[in-house]
Tab-separated table of C-alpha atoms in Angstrom:
chain	number	residue	atom	x	y	z
A	1	MET	CA	21.095	-9.123	1.193
A	2	ASN	CA	20.815	-6.485	3.925
A	3	THR	CA	18.868	-3.671	2.309
A	4	LEU	CA	15.499	-1.963	2.427
A	5	GLY	CA	13.169	0.251	0.451
A	6	ILE	CA	11.156	3.252	1.594
A	7	MET	CA	7.381	2.960	1.083
A	8	PHE	CA	4.951	5.782	0.309
A	9	HIS	CA	1.208	5.785	-0.327
A	10	HIS	CA	-0.973	8.856	0.161
A	11	PHE	CA	-0.415	12.568	-0.393
A	12	HIS	CA	-2.672	15.571	0.134
A	13	ASP	CA	-3.034	19.143	-1.089
A	14	ASP	CA	-5.895	21.513	-1.907
A	15	VAL	CA	-7.340	18.904	-4.308
A	16	HIS	CA	-6.470	15.561	-2.709
A	17	ILE	CA	-8.019	15.075	0.722
A	18	THR	CA	-6.040	14.793	3.932
A	19	GLY	CA	-6.289	11.318	5.356
A	20	GLN	CA	-4.714	9.051	7.910
A	21	GLY	CA	-1.007	8.812	7.054
A	22	SER	CA	-1.111	11.234	4.116
A	23	ILE	CA	1.614	13.859	3.695
A	24	ASP	CA	1.923	17.086	1.711
A	25	ALA	CA	4.599	18.123	-0.786
A	26	ASN	CA	6.657	20.012	1.791
A	27	THR	CA	6.738	17.072	4.200
A	28	PHE	CA	7.690	14.749	1.350
A	29	SER	CA	10.616	17.022	0.428
A	30	ASN	CA	11.711	17.143	4.066
A	31	ILE	CA	11.602	13.357	4.294
A	32	LEU	CA	13.782	13.083	1.178
A	33	ASP	CA	16.268	15.529	2.729
A	34	TYR	CA	16.324	13.440	5.896
A	35	LEU	CA	16.800	10.207	3.940
A	36	ASP	CA	19.706	11.797	2.074
A	37	GLU	CA	21.491	12.167	5.410
A	38	LYS	CA	20.993	8.506	6.352
A	39	TYR	CA	21.098	6.616	3.045
A	40	ILE	CA	22.215	6.696	-0.531
A	41	ILE	CA	18.956	6.916	-2.476
A	42	LEU	CA	19.495	4.946	-5.670
A	43	ASN	CA	17.525	5.442	-8.850
A	44	ALA	CA	15.108	2.570	-9.327
A	45	ASP	CA	16.921	1.075	-12.325
A	46	LEU	CA	20.241	1.008	-10.484
A	47	TYR	CA	18.633	-0.451	-7.358
A	48	LEU	CA	17.003	-3.153	-9.486
A	49	GLU	CA	20.308	-4.014	-11.167
A	50	LYS	CA	22.232	-4.163	-7.894
A	51	ALA	CA	19.498	-6.188	-6.166
A	52	ILE	CA	19.558	-8.761	-8.963
A	53	ASN	CA	23.360	-8.949	-8.741
A	54	ASN	CA	23.463	-9.063	-4.920
A	55	SER	CA	25.680	-5.980	-4.879
A	56	LEU	CA	23.609	-3.587	-2.742
A	57	SER	CA	25.302	-1.912	0.221
A	58	GLN	CA	23.563	-1.611	3.579
A	59	ASN	CA	23.148	2.166	3.282
A	60	GLU	CA	21.647	2.044	-0.209
A	61	THR	CA	17.885	2.353	-0.551
A	62	CYS	CA	15.147	3.205	-3.040
A	63	LEU	CA	11.775	4.935	-3.051
A	64	THR	CA	8.608	2.926	-3.703
A	65	PHE	CA	4.982	3.935	-4.237
A	66	ASP	CA	2.093	1.477	-4.028
A	67	ASP	CA	-1.344	1.509	-5.693
A	68	SER	CA	-0.866	4.020	-8.580
A	69	LEU	CA	-2.675	6.790	-6.751
A	70	LEU	CA	-3.342	10.018	-8.621
A	71	CYS	CA	-2.039	12.029	-5.664
A	72	GLN	CA	1.356	10.370	-6.174
A	73	TYR	CA	1.443	11.467	-9.803
A	74	GLU	CA	0.333	15.035	-9.080
A	75	ILE	CA	2.285	15.696	-5.863
A	76	ALA	CA	5.229	13.296	-5.534
A	77	VAL	CA	6.308	12.721	-9.152
A	78	PRO	CA	7.095	16.401	-9.918
A	79	ILE	CA	9.330	16.518	-6.829
A	80	LEU	CA	11.076	13.275	-7.814
A	81	ASN	CA	11.653	14.546	-11.351
A	82	LYS	CA	13.004	17.880	-10.093
A	83	ARG	CA	15.457	16.023	-7.868
A	84	LYS	CA	16.232	13.589	-10.688
A	85	ILE	CA	15.268	10.559	-8.613
A	86	SER	CA	13.502	7.626	-10.240
A	87	ALA	CA	11.298	5.388	-8.114
A	88	PHE	CA	9.273	2.167	-8.213
A	89	PHE	CA	5.513	2.453	-8.769
A	90	PHE	CA	3.665	-0.753	-7.952
A	91	THR	CA	0.322	-1.052	-9.701
A	92	TYR	CA	-2.782	-3.154	-9.241
A	93	SER	CA	-4.761	-3.408	-12.439
A	94	SER	CA	-8.396	-3.383	-11.338
A	95	ALA	CA	-7.954	0.310	-10.509
A	96	PHE	CA	-7.895	0.940	-14.281
A	97	THR	CA	-11.188	-0.838	-14.938
A	98	GLU	CA	-14.876	-0.113	-14.421
A	99	SER	CA	-14.813	-2.498	-11.453
A	100	PRO	CA	-11.899	-1.492	-9.234
A	101	ASP	CA	-11.109	-3.125	-5.950
A	102	TYR	CA	-12.830	-1.141	-3.217
A	103	LEU	CA	-9.880	-0.953	-0.780
A	104	GLU	CA	-8.932	2.627	-1.695
A	105	ILE	CA	-12.544	3.686	-2.158
A	106	PHE	CA	-13.299	2.517	1.372
A	107	ARG	CA	-10.323	4.498	2.650
A	108	TYR	CA	-11.429	7.596	0.729
A	109	PHE	CA	-14.889	7.297	2.241
A	110	ARG	CA	-13.706	7.074	5.824
A	111	ASN	CA	-11.360	10.037	5.420
A	112	LYS	CA	-13.823	12.287	3.583
A	113	TYR	CA	-17.076	11.632	5.436
A	114	PHE	CA	-15.857	11.518	9.054
A	115	LYS	CA	-14.210	14.236	11.130
A	116	THR	CA	-11.712	11.783	12.590
A	117	ILE	CA	-10.727	8.208	11.904
A	118	GLU	CA	-12.011	7.275	15.371
A	119	ASP	CA	-15.454	8.603	14.401
A	120	TYR	CA	-15.409	6.234	11.440
A	121	TYR	CA	-14.226	3.319	13.539
A	122	GLN	CA	-16.985	3.874	16.095
A	123	GLU	CA	-19.695	3.746	13.428
A	124	PHE	CA	-18.049	0.777	11.711
A	125	PHE	CA	-17.637	-1.196	14.948
A	126	ASP	CA	-21.265	-0.442	15.872
A	127	ASN	CA	-22.370	-1.809	12.489
A	128	VAL	CA	-20.296	-4.948	12.974
A	129	GLU	CA	-21.830	-5.610	16.388
A	130	SER	CA	-25.358	-5.026	15.085
A	131	ALA	CA	-24.685	-7.461	12.219
A	132	LYS	CA	-24.476	-10.274	14.801
A	133	ILE	CA	-21.413	-11.924	13.280
A	134	ARG	CA	-21.037	-15.568	14.254
A	135	ASP	CA	-18.415	-16.125	16.996
A	136	TYR	CA	-17.834	-12.347	17.249
A	137	SER	CA	-16.974	-12.504	20.972
A	138	ILE	CA	-14.532	-15.357	20.339
A	139	HIS	CA	-12.807	-13.338	17.619
A	140	LYS	CA	-12.571	-10.357	19.941
A	141	ASP	CA	-10.955	-12.430	22.675
A	142	ASN	CA	-8.600	-13.996	20.139
A	143	PHE	CA	-7.549	-10.583	18.853
A	144	LYS	CA	-6.745	-9.427	22.374
A	145	SER	CA	-4.458	-12.432	22.829
A	146	LEU	CA	-2.499	-11.651	19.651
A	147	ASP	CA	0.179	-9.101	18.901
A	148	TYR	CA	-1.634	-8.459	15.649
A	149	LEU	CA	0.189	-6.389	12.979
A	150	SER	CA	3.154	-5.879	15.269
A	151	GLY	CA	5.220	-5.085	12.184
A	152	PHE	CA	3.242	-1.847	11.782
A	153	PRO	CA	3.987	0.142	14.964
A	154	PHE	CA	2.291	3.283	13.622
A	155	TYR	CA	-1.116	1.544	13.698
A	156	THR	CA	-3.346	2.376	16.670
A	157	ASP	CA	-5.279	-0.313	18.546
A	158	SER	CA	-8.389	0.704	16.584
A	159	ASP	CA	-6.447	0.441	13.310
A	160	LYS	CA	-5.412	-3.086	14.179
A	161	TRP	CA	-8.862	-4.212	15.348
A	162	PHE	CA	-10.417	-2.772	12.182
A	163	ARG	CA	-7.949	-4.640	9.959
A	164	TYR	CA	-8.442	-7.851	11.933
A	165	LEU	CA	-12.189	-7.600	11.430
A	166	ARG	CA	-11.807	-6.734	7.746
A	167	ASP	CA	-9.269	-9.414	6.868
A	168	ILE	CA	-10.040	-12.266	9.281
A	169	VAL	CA	-13.641	-12.023	10.470
A	170	LEU	CA	-15.707	-10.243	7.815
A	171	ILE	CA	-15.028	-12.616	4.946
A	172	ASN	CA	-17.212	-13.783	2.073
A	173	GLY	CA	-18.562	-10.302	1.360
A	174	LYS	CA	-19.580	-9.376	4.912
A	175	TYR	CA	-17.146	-6.444	5.082
A	176	GLU	CA	-18.459	-5.061	1.795
A	177	GLU	CA	-22.067	-5.428	2.995
A	178	ILE	CA	-21.334	-3.292	6.024
A	179	MET	CA	-19.465	-0.691	3.992
A	180	PHE	CA	-22.227	-0.401	1.385
A	181	LYS	CA	-24.740	0.080	4.191
A	182	MET	CA	-22.611	2.957	5.454
A	183	PHE	CA	-22.279	4.336	1.904
A	184	ASN	CA	-26.048	4.508	1.616
A	185	LYS	CA	-26.400	6.255	4.948
A	186	HIS	CA	-23.908	8.966	3.961
A	187	LYS	CA	-25.015	9.144	0.287
A	188	PHE	CA	-21.507	8.387	-0.928
A	189	ASP	CA	-20.846	8.614	-4.702
A	190	ILE	CA	-18.455	5.812	-5.706
A	191	LYS	CA	-17.898	7.036	-9.288
A	192	SER	CA	-16.784	10.504	-8.203
A	193	ALA	CA	-14.390	8.994	-5.696
A	194	SER	CA	-12.865	6.699	-8.337
A	195	ILE	CA	-12.044	9.638	-10.606
A	196	ASP	CA	-10.172	11.367	-7.773
A	197	LEU	CA	-8.239	8.318	-6.649
A	198	TRP	CA	-6.132	6.696	-9.352
A	199	MET	CA	-3.809	7.461	-12.208
A	200	ASN	CA	-4.948	6.497	-15.678
A	201	GLU	CA	-2.962	4.448	-18.182
A	202	ASN	CA	-1.540	7.593	-19.823
A	203	HIS	CA	-0.102	8.618	-16.466
A	204	LEU	CA	1.530	5.201	-16.080
A	205	GLU	CA	3.054	5.443	-19.537
A	206	GLU	CA	4.308	8.949	-18.781
A	207	ILE	CA	6.081	8.065	-15.542
A	208	PHE	CA	7.581	5.013	-17.247
A	209	ASP	CA	8.921	7.236	-20.048
A	210	GLN	CA	10.376	9.568	-17.399
A	211	GLY	CA	12.554	6.711	-16.129
A	212	HIS	CA	10.507	5.431	-13.228
A	213	ILE	CA	9.921	1.691	-12.894
A	214	VAL	CA	6.385	0.264	-12.918
A	215	GLY	CA	5.877	-3.104	-11.259
A	216	LEU	CA	3.256	-5.632	-10.208
A	217	HIS	CA	0.954	-5.276	-7.209
A	218	SER	CA	-1.606	-7.982	-8.197
A	219	TYR	CA	-4.796	-7.523	-10.207
A	220	SER	CA	-7.375	-6.849	-7.484
A	221	HIS	CA	-5.219	-6.186	-4.395
A	222	PRO	CA	-6.297	-9.035	-2.060
A	223	THR	CA	-5.460	-8.155	1.528
A	224	LYS	CA	-4.672	-11.807	2.304
A	225	MET	CA	-2.847	-13.128	-0.749
A	226	ASN	CA	-1.367	-15.939	1.333
A	227	SER	CA	-4.848	-17.393	1.899
A	228	LEU	CA	-5.517	-17.800	-1.830
A	229	SER	CA	-4.918	-20.993	-3.793
A	230	TYR	CA	-1.968	-21.322	-6.161
A	231	ARG	CA	-4.333	-21.009	-9.132
A	232	HIS	CA	-6.000	-17.889	-7.777
A	233	GLN	CA	-2.655	-16.238	-6.983
A	234	LYS	CA	-1.314	-17.047	-10.434
A	235	GLU	CA	-4.406	-15.512	-12.007
A	236	GLU	CA	-3.932	-12.354	-9.911
A	237	TYR	CA	-0.347	-11.806	-11.029
A	238	THR	CA	-0.713	-13.053	-14.610
A	239	LYS	CA	-3.599	-10.654	-15.294
A	240	ASN	CA	-1.654	-7.852	-13.628
A	241	LEU	CA	1.399	-8.552	-15.789
A	242	LEU	CA	-0.572	-8.773	-19.029
A	243	HIS	CA	-2.301	-5.476	-18.288
A	244	LEU	CA	0.953	-3.625	-17.627
A	245	GLU	CA	2.636	-5.180	-20.659
A	246	THR	CA	-0.238	-3.932	-22.810
A	247	ILE	CA	0.602	-0.381	-21.712
A	248	LEU	CA	4.393	-0.506	-21.375
A	249	GLY	CA	5.429	-3.361	-23.661
A	250	LYS	CA	6.682	-6.867	-23.009
A	251	GLY	CA	9.923	-7.335	-21.133
A	252	ASN	CA	9.612	-4.171	-19.052
A	253	ILE	CA	8.125	-5.571	-15.844
A	254	HIS	CA	10.738	-6.990	-13.466
A	255	SER	CA	9.661	-5.948	-9.968
A	256	MET	CA	6.689	-6.112	-7.615
A	257	SER	CA	5.463	-5.463	-4.096
A	258	HIS	CA	3.242	-7.777	-2.048
A	259	PRO	CA	-0.209	-6.238	-1.320
A	260	CYS	CA	-0.449	-5.694	2.448
A	261	GLY	CA	2.803	-7.662	2.735
A	262	SER	CA	0.924	-10.931	2.259
A	263	TYR	CA	2.523	-13.817	0.363
A	264	ASN	CA	3.694	-17.428	0.705
A	265	LYS	CA	5.893	-19.943	-1.100
A	266	ASP	CA	3.346	-20.252	-3.908
A	267	THR	CA	3.543	-16.498	-4.490
A	268	ILE	CA	7.300	-16.535	-4.887
A	269	LYS	CA	7.156	-19.553	-7.203
A	270	ILE	CA	4.597	-17.793	-9.400
A	271	LEU	CA	6.618	-14.579	-9.544
A	272	LYS	CA	9.693	-16.508	-10.660
A	273	GLU	CA	7.654	-18.248	-13.349
A	274	LEU	CA	6.464	-14.851	-14.609
A	275	GLY	CA	10.024	-13.558	-14.893
A	276	ILE	CA	9.886	-11.139	-11.973
A	277	LYS	CA	13.328	-10.464	-10.480
A	278	ILE	CA	12.700	-8.712	-7.142
A	279	GLY	CA	9.825	-8.175	-4.709
A	280	PHE	CA	9.210	-5.953	-1.691
A	281	ARG	CA	7.431	-6.632	1.587
A	282	SER	CA	5.413	-3.872	3.248
A	283	ASN	CA	7.023	-3.833	6.686
A	284	MET	CA	10.202	-4.294	8.706
A	285	SER	CA	9.038	-7.251	10.816
A	286	ASN	CA	12.127	-8.993	9.500
A	287	LYS	CA	14.837	-6.462	8.682
A	288	GLU	CA	16.701	-8.928	6.500
A	289	ALA	CA	15.873	-9.527	2.852
A	290	ILE	CA	15.269	-13.276	3.178
A	291	SER	CA	15.260	-13.524	-0.605
A	292	LYS	CA	15.131	-11.180	-3.592
A	293	PHE	CA	11.355	-11.426	-3.361
A	294	GLU	CA	11.206	-10.411	0.303
A	295	ILE	CA	13.010	-7.082	0.525
A	296	PRO	CA	11.733	-5.172	3.585
A	297	ARG	CA	10.417	-1.632	3.354
A	298	GLU	CA	10.236	1.096	5.957
A	299	ASP	CA	6.956	2.979	5.868
A	300	HIS	CA	7.304	6.735	5.465
A	301	ALA	CA	5.263	7.153	8.674
A	302	ASN	CA	8.104	5.597	10.671
A	303	ILE	CA	10.662	7.743	8.847
A	304	LEU	CA	8.607	10.847	9.647
A	305	LYS	CA	8.340	9.824	13.291
A	306	ASP	CA	12.130	9.389	13.514
A	307	MET	CA	12.664	12.703	11.731
A	308	ILE	CA	10.432	14.596	14.172
A	309	LYS	CA	12.108	12.937	17.151
A	310	ASN	CA	15.526	13.792	15.767
A	311	ASN	CA	14.536	17.442	15.263
A	312	GLU	CA	13.190	17.616	18.820
A	313	ASN	CA	16.457	16.216	20.222
A	314	ASN	CA	18.468	18.765	18.248
A	315	THR	CA	16.501	21.642	19.767
A	316	LEU	CA	17.106	20.531	23.380
């Protein structure tokens, strides 16, 4: 199956803050116009049907949105509805509880409280060094020897080093300890940030009723799903499924996307057991859909980069 999806995350306007990789409504519309020239954008239900039946053409694609962010509902969904395009919205359930995963909250903090992302990284890296992490110098040398996150060409070197520290080095709560220390320094209000970040269950029900497809994205959004045991992974996706079925009804959840593109054979086995039909990766490191649970996605940042380059060439 030689196909791909297009992946979106963050949007900004006068209410939702501008952050690394976020786009506004006008840029989103321009990207959709550009995609129309290159692909046939299928409605999510038709894409799902054709993916299940192995009948997708190479130039057919779909639009996907991860993490159920409120900015998607308020900025992207009205544009999709106006254009009569239905999309996939992949949802992690802890965002709808009193104890959400902090991944998006951490992102919100670094975009709102620092003038630039490099300013945040400098303070974060300083905190990591002062924490005297065991084998820190070894990890740093190891990172330099790797082509880490090569499937995400839009990441800077600082982006990659930050994610390596977060996901590989600062385990067992060390990353959170450093972030909470920074929260205290900047007097960051977690509750206020949570209200601004995510859709609520009524929003999910509304976009579902409008014809969009809601799918799994795990319960708590682990950044390294492939490092979790079979039991832990099954708990992540079973709780996610039960939560969404409570809102949207049984038999309506057939798709998913892998958080941070992380999965293994156990993941795919679990998804099959839960009745999921298709799954999306989060990068184009392998442009082929190895299976129906490993459909690649192009990040909108790469699409935007190509679009700008194309416009520049046309003006020469």
